mmCIF file of C-alpha atoms and ligand atoms in Angstrom:
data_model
loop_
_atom_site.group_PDB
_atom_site.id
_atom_site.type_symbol
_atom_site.label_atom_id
_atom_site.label_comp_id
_atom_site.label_asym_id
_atom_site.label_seq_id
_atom_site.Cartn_x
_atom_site.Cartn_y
_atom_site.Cartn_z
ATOM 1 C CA UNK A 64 169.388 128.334 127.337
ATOM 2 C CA UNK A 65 167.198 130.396 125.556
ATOM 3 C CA UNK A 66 168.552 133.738 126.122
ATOM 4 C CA UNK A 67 170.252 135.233 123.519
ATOM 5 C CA UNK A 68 172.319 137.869 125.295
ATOM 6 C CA UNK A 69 171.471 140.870 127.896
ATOM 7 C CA UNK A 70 170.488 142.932 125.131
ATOM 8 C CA UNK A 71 168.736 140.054 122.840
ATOM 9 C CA UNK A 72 171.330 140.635 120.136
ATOM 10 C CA UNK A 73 173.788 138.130 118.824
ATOM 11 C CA UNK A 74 176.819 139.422 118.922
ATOM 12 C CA UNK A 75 179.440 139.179 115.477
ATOM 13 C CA UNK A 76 181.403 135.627 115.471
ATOM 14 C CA UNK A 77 178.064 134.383 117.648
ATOM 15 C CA UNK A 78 175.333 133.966 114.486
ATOM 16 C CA UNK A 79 174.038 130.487 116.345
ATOM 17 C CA UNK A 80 173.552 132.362 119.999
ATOM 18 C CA UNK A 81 171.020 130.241 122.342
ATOM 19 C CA UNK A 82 170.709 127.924 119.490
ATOM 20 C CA UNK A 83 170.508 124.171 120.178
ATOM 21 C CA UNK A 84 172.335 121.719 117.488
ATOM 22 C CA UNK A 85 172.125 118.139 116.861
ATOM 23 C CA UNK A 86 174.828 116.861 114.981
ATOM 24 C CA UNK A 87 174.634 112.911 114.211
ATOM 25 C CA UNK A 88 177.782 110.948 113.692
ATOM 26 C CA UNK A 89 179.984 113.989 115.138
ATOM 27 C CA UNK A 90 182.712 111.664 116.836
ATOM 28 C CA UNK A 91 184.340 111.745 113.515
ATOM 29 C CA UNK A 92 185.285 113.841 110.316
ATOM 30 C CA UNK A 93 182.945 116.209 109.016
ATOM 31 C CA UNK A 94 180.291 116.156 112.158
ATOM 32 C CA UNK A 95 183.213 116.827 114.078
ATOM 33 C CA UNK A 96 183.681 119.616 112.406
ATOM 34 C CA UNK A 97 180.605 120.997 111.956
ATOM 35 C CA UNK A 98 179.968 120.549 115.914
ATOM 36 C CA UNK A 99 182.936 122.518 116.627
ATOM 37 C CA UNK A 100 182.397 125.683 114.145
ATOM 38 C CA UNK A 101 178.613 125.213 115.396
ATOM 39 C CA UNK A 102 179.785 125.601 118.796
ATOM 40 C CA UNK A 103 182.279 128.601 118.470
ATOM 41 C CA UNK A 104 179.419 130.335 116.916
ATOM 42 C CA UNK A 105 177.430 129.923 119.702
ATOM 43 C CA UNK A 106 175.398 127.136 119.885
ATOM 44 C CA UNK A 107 174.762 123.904 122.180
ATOM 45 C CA UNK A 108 175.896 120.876 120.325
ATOM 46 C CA UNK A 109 174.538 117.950 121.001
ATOM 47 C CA UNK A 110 177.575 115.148 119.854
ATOM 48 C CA UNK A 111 175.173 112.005 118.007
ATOM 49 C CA UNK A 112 177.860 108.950 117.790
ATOM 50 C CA UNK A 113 177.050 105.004 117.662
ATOM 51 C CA UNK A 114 181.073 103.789 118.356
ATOM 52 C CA UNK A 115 183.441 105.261 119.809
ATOM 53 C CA UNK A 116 181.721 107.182 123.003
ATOM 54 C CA UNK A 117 185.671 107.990 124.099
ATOM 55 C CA UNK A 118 186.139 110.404 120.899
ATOM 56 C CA UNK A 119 182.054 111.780 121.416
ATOM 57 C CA UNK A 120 183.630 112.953 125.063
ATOM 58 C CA UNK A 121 186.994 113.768 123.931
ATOM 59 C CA UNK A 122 184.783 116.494 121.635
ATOM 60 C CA UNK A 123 182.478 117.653 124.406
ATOM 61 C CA UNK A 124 185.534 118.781 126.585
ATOM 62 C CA UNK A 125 187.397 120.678 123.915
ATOM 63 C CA UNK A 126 184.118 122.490 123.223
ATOM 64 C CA UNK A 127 183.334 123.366 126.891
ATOM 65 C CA UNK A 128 187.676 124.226 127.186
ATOM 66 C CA UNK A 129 186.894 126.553 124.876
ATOM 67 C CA UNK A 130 183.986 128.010 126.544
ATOM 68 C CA UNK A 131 181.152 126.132 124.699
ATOM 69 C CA UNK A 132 178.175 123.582 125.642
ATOM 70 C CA UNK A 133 177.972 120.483 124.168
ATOM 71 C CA UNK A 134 176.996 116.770 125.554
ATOM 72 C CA UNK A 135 176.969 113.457 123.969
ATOM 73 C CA UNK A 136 174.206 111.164 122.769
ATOM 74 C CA UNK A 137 174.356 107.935 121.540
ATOM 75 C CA UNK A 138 171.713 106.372 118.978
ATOM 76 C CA UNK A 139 171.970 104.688 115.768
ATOM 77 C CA UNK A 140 170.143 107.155 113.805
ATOM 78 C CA UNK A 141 169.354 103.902 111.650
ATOM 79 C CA UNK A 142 166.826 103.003 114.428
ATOM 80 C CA UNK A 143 163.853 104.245 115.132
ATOM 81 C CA UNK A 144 163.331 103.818 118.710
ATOM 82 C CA UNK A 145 167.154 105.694 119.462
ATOM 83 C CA UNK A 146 166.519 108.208 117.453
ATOM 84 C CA UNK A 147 163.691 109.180 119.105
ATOM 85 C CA UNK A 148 165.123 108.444 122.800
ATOM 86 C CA UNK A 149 167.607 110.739 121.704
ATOM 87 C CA UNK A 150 165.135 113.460 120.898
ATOM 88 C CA UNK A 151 163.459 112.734 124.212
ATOM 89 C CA UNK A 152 167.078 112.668 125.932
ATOM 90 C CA UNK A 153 167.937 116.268 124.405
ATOM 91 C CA UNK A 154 164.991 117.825 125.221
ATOM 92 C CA UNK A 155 165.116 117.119 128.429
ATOM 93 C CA UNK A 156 168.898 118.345 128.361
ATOM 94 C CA UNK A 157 168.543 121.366 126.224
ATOM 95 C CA UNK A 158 164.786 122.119 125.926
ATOM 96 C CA UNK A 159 164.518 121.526 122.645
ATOM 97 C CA UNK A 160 166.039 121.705 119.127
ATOM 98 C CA UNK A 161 166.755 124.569 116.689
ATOM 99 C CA UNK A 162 169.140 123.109 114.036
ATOM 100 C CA UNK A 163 169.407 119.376 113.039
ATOM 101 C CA UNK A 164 172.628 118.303 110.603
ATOM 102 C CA UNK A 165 171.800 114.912 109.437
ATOM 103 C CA UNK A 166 175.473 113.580 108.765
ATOM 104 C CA UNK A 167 175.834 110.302 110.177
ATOM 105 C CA UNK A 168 176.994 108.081 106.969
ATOM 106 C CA UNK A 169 179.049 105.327 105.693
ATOM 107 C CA UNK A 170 180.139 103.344 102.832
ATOM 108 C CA UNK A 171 180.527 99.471 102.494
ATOM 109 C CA UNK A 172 182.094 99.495 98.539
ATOM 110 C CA UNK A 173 181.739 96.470 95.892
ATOM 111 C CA UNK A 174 181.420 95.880 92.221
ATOM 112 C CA UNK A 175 177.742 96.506 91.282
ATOM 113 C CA UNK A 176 177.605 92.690 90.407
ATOM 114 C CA UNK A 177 179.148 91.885 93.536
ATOM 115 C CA UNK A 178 176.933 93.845 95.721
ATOM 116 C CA UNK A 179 174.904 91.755 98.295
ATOM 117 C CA UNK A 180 171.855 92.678 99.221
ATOM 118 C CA UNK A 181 172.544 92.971 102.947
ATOM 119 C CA UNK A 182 175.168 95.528 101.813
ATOM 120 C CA UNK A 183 173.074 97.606 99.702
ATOM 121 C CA UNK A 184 170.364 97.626 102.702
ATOM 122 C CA UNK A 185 172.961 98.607 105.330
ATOM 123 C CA UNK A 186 174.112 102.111 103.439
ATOM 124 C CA UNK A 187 170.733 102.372 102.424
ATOM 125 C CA UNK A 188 169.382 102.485 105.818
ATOM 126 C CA UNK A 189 172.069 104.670 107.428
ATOM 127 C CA UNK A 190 172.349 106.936 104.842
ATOM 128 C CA UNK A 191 168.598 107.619 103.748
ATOM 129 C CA UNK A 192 166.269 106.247 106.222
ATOM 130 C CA UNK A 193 168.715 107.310 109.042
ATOM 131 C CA UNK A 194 168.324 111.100 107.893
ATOM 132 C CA UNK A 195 164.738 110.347 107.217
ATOM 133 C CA UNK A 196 164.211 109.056 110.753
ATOM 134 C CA UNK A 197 166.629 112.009 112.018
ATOM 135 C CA UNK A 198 164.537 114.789 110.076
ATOM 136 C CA UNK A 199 160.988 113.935 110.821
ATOM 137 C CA UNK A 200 161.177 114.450 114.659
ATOM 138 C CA UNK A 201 163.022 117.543 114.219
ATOM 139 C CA UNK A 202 160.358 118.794 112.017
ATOM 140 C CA UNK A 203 157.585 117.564 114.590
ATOM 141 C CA UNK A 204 159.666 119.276 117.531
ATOM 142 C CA UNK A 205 160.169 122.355 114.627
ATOM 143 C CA UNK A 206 156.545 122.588 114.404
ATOM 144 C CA UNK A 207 155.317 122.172 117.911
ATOM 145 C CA UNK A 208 158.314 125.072 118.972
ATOM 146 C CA UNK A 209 157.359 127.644 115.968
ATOM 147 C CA UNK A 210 158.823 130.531 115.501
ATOM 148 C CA UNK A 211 160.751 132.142 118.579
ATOM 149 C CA UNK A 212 161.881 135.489 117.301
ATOM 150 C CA UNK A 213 164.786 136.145 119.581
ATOM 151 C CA UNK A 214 166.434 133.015 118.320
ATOM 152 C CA UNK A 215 165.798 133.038 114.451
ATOM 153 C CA UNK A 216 163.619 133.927 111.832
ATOM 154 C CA UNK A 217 162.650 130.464 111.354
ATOM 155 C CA UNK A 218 161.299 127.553 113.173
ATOM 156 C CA UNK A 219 164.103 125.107 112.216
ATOM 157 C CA UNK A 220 167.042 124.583 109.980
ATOM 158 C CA UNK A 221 167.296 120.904 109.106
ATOM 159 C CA UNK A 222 171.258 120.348 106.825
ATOM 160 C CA UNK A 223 171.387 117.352 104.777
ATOM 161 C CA UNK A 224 174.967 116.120 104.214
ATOM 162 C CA UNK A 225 174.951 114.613 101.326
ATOM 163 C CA UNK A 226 177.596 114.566 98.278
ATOM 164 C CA UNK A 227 178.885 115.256 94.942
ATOM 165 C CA UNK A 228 177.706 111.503 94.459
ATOM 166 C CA UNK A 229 174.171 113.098 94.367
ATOM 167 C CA UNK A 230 174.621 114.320 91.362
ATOM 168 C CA UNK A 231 177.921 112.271 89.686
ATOM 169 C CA UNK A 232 177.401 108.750 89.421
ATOM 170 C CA UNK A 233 180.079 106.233 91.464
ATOM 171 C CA UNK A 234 181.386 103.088 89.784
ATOM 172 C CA UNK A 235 181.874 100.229 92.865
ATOM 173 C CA UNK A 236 179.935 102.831 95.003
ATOM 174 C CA UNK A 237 176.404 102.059 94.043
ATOM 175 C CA UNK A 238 174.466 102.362 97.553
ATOM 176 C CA UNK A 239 175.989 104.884 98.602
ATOM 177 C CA UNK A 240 175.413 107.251 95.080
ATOM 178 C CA UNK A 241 171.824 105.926 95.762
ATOM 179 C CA UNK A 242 171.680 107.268 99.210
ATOM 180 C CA UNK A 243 172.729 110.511 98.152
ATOM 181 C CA UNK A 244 170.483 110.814 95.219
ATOM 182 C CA UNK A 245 167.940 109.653 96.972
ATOM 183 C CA UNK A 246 168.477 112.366 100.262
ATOM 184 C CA UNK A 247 168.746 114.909 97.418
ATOM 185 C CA UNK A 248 165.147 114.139 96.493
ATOM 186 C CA UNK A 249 163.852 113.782 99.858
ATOM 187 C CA UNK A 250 165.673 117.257 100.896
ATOM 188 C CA UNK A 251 163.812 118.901 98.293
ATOM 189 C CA UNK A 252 160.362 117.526 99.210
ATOM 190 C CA UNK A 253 160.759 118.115 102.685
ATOM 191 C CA UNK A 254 161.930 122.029 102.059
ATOM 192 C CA UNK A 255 158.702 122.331 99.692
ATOM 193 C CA UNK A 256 156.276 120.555 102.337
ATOM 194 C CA UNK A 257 157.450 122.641 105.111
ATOM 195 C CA UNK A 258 158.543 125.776 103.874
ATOM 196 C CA UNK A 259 155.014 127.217 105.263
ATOM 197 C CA UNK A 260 155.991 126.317 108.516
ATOM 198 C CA UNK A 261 159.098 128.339 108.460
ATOM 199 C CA UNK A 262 161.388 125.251 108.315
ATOM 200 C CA UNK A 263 164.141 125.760 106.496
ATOM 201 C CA UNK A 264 165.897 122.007 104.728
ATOM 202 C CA UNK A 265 169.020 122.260 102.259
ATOM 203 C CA UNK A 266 172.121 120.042 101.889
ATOM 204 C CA UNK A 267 175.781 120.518 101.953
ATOM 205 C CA UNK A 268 177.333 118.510 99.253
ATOM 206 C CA UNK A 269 180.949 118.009 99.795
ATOM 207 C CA UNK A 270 183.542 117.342 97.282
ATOM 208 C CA UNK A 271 186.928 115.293 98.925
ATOM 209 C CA UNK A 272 187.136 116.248 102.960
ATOM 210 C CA UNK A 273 190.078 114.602 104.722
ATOM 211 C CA UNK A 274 188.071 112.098 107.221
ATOM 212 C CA UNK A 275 188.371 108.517 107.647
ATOM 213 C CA UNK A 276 185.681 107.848 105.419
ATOM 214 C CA UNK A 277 187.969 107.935 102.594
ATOM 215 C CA UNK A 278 191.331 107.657 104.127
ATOM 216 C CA UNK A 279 192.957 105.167 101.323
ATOM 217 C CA UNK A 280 191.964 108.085 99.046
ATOM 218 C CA UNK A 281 194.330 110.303 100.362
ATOM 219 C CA UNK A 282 196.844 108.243 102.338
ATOM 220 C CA UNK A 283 199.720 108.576 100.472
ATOM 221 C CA UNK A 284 201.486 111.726 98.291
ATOM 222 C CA UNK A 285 201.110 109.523 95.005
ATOM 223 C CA UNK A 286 197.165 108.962 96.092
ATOM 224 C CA UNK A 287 196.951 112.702 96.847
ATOM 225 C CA UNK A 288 197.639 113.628 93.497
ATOM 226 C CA UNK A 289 195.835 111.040 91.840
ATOM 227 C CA UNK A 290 192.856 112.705 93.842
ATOM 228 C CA UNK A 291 193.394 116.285 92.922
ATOM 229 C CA UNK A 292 193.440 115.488 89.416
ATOM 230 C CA UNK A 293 189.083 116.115 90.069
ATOM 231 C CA UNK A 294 189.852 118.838 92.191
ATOM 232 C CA UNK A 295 190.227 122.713 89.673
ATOM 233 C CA UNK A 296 190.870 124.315 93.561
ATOM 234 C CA UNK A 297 193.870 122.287 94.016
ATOM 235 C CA UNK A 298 193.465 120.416 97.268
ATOM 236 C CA UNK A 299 191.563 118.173 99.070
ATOM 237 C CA UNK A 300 188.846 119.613 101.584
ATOM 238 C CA UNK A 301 189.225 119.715 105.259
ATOM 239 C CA UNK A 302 186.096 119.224 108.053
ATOM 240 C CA UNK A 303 186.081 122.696 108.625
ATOM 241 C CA UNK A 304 185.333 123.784 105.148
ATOM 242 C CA UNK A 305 182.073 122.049 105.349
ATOM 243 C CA UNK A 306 181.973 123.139 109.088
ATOM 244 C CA UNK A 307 181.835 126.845 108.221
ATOM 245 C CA UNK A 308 179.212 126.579 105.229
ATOM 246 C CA UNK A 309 177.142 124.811 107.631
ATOM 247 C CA UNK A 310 177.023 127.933 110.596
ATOM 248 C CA UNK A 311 176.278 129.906 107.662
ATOM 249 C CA UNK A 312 174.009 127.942 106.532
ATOM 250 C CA UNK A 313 172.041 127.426 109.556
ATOM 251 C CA UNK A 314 172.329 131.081 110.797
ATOM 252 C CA UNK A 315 169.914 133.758 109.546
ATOM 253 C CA UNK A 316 171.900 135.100 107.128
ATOM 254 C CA UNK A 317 170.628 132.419 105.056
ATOM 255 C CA UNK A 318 167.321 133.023 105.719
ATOM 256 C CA UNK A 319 165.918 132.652 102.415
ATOM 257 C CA UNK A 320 167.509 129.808 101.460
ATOM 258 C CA UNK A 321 165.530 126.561 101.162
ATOM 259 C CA UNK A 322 165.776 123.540 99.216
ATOM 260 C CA UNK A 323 169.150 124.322 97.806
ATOM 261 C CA UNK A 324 172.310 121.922 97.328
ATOM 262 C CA UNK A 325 175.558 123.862 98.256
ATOM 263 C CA UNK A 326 178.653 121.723 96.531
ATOM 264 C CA UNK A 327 181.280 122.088 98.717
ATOM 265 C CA UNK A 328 184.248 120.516 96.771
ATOM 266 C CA UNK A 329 186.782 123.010 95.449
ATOM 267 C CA UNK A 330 185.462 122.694 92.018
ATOM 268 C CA UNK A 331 184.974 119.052 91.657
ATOM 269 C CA UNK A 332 181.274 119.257 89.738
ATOM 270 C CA UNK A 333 183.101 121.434 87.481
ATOM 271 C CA UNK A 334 183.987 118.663 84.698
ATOM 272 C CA UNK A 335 187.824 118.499 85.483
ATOM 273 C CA UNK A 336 188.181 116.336 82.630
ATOM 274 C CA UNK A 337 187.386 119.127 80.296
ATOM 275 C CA UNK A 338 189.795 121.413 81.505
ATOM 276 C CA UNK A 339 192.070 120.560 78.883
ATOM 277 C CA UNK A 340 189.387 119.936 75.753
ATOM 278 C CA UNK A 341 186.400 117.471 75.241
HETATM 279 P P1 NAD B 215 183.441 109.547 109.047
HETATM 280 O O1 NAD B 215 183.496 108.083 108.839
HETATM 281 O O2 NAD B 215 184.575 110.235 109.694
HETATM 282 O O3 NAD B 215 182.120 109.953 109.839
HETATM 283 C C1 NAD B 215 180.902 109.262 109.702
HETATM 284 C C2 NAD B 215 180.230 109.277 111.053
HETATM 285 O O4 NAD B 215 178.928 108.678 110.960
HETATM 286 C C3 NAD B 215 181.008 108.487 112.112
HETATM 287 O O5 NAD B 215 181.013 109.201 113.324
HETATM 288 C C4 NAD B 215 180.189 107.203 112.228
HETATM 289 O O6 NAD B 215 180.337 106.538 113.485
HETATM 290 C C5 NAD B 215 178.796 107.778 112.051
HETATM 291 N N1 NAD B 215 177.789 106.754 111.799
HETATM 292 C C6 NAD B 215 177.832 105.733 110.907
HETATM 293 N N2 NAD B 215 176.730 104.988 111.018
HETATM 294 C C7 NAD B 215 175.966 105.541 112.007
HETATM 295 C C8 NAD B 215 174.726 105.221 112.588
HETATM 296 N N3 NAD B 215 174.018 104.162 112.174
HETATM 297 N N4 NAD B 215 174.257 106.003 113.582
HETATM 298 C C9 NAD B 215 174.946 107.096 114.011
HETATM 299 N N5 NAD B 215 176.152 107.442 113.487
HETATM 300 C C10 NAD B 215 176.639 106.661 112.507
HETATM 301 O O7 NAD B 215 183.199 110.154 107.593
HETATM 302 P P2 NAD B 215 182.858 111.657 107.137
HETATM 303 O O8 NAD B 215 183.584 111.879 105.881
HETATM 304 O O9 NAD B 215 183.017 112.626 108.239
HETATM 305 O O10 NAD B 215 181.319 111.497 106.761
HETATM 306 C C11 NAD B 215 180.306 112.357 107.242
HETATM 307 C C12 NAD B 215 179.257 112.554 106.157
HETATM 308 O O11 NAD B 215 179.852 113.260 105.071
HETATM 309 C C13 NAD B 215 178.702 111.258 105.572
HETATM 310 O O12 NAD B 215 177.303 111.396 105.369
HETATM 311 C C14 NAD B 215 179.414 111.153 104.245
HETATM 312 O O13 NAD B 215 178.686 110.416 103.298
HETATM 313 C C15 NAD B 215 179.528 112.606 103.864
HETATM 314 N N6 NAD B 215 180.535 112.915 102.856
HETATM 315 C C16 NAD B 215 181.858 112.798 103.128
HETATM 316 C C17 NAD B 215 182.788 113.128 102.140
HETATM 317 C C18 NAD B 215 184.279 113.060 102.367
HETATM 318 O O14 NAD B 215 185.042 113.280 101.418
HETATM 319 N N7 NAD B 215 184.757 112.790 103.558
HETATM 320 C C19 NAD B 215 182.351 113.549 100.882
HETATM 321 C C20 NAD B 215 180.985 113.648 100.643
HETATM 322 C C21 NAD B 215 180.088 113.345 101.636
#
């Protein structure tokens, strides 16, 4: 699995040849996505889901029907003894790890006064701690791998997906805009802390992507509209917008890129509302 090709190039369209991806939560949405484009581009996917194992292996055969490798893991990236059974269970499979894209997530929405504290802890936990839990053993298996030149200039790539709720602040949403902020933060400080070790950490920030996450958002025509009122582009996202930042982003053509946030949102942190004065 570690070859690159008979002539240790990666050929054009293949930018994540011999590379081995683990993409949590990708039984749904955007990991979906991203495990698909990560897979046409070359790489073994490794399909992270906690529900829904029929969906994880509906994704594993379309990948391999199209001539890709992929397999399914489950874990709640929320715990720490799955997460790192799954590490164990994929390095066994695959020999080890090149790219992780932390994008398990979910939202459980109230009024900030009606928030309960179980609530709060749940998004809290999946969101942050679960990338948290996610990134560390990558960056151990990162460092103990090092640098293998035929596969990429770097030891690792770790993606955060995170959120224009990083950065905007969420009325009714406030776990989850603390998640993000805080995964923003912890991005960062993992990017600075292991930048010397050739690791490479950013985050993909998406705008509105069609998933199930926000379904009622976009539902309807009427609710469509009412959502690309924040949108300058002029429609809502689609998994394999964020899925093709994310090859890019993980290939070595964004080699020295560390530490950034890439909004992917069709103009959303853009002010809308100032479009016609302020
Ligand atoms: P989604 O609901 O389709 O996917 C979320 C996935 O995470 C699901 O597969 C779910 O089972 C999984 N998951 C939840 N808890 C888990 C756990 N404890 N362990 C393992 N997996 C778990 O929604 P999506 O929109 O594809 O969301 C993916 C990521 O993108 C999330 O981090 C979300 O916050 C982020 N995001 C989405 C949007 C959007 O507009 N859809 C915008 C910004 C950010």
């Amino acid at each position: 699995m570690k070859s690159v090709n008979s002539q240790g190039m990666k050929s054009a369209g293949q930018v994540l040849a011999g590379q081995r991806a683990l993409i949590t939560g990708a039984n749904s949405g955007i990991g979906e996505g991203i495990a698909k484009s990560m897979a046409a581009a070359g790489a073994t996917v490794v399909i992270n889901y906690v529900r829904g194992p029929e969906d994880a292996a509906r994704i594993v055969d379309e990948i391999k029907s199209r001539g890709g490798q992929a397999l399914a893991l489950e874990a709640d990236v929320s715990r720490e003894d799955q997460v790192q059974a799954m590490y164990r269970q994929m390095t066994d499979a695959c020999g080890g790890i090149d790219i992780l894209v932390n994008n398990a997530g979910m939202q459980k929405d109230a009024a900030f006064t009606d928030m309960s504290l179980a609530d709060w802890e749940l998004v809290i936990r999946v969101n942050l701690t679960g990338q948290f839990l996610c990134a560390r053993e990558a960056a151990r298996a990162f460092t103990r791998q090092g640098v293998i030149p035929e596969i990429s200039s770097s030891a690792g790539k770790i993606i955060c997906i995170s959120s224009v709720h990083e950065a905007i602040p969420w009325a009714g949403h406030i776990n989850y805009a603390a998640s993000k902020g805080g995964v923003m933060m912890m991005m960062k400080t993992m990017a600075q802390e292991l930048a010397a070790r050739k690791i490479r950490v950013n985050s993909i920030a998406p705008g509105a992507i069609k998933t199930p996450i926000n379904h009622d958002a976009w539902a309807t025509p009427e609710k469509e509209a009412e959502l690309l009122k924040l949108i300058p582009y002029g429609r809502v996202g689609e998994p394999d917008d964020i899925g093709r930042t994310a090859v890019w982003l993980a290939s070595d053509q964004a080699d020295y890129v560390t530490g950034a946030t890439l909004y992917v949102d069709g103009g959303m942190m853009l002010y809308p509302g100032f479009r016609t004065g302020g």
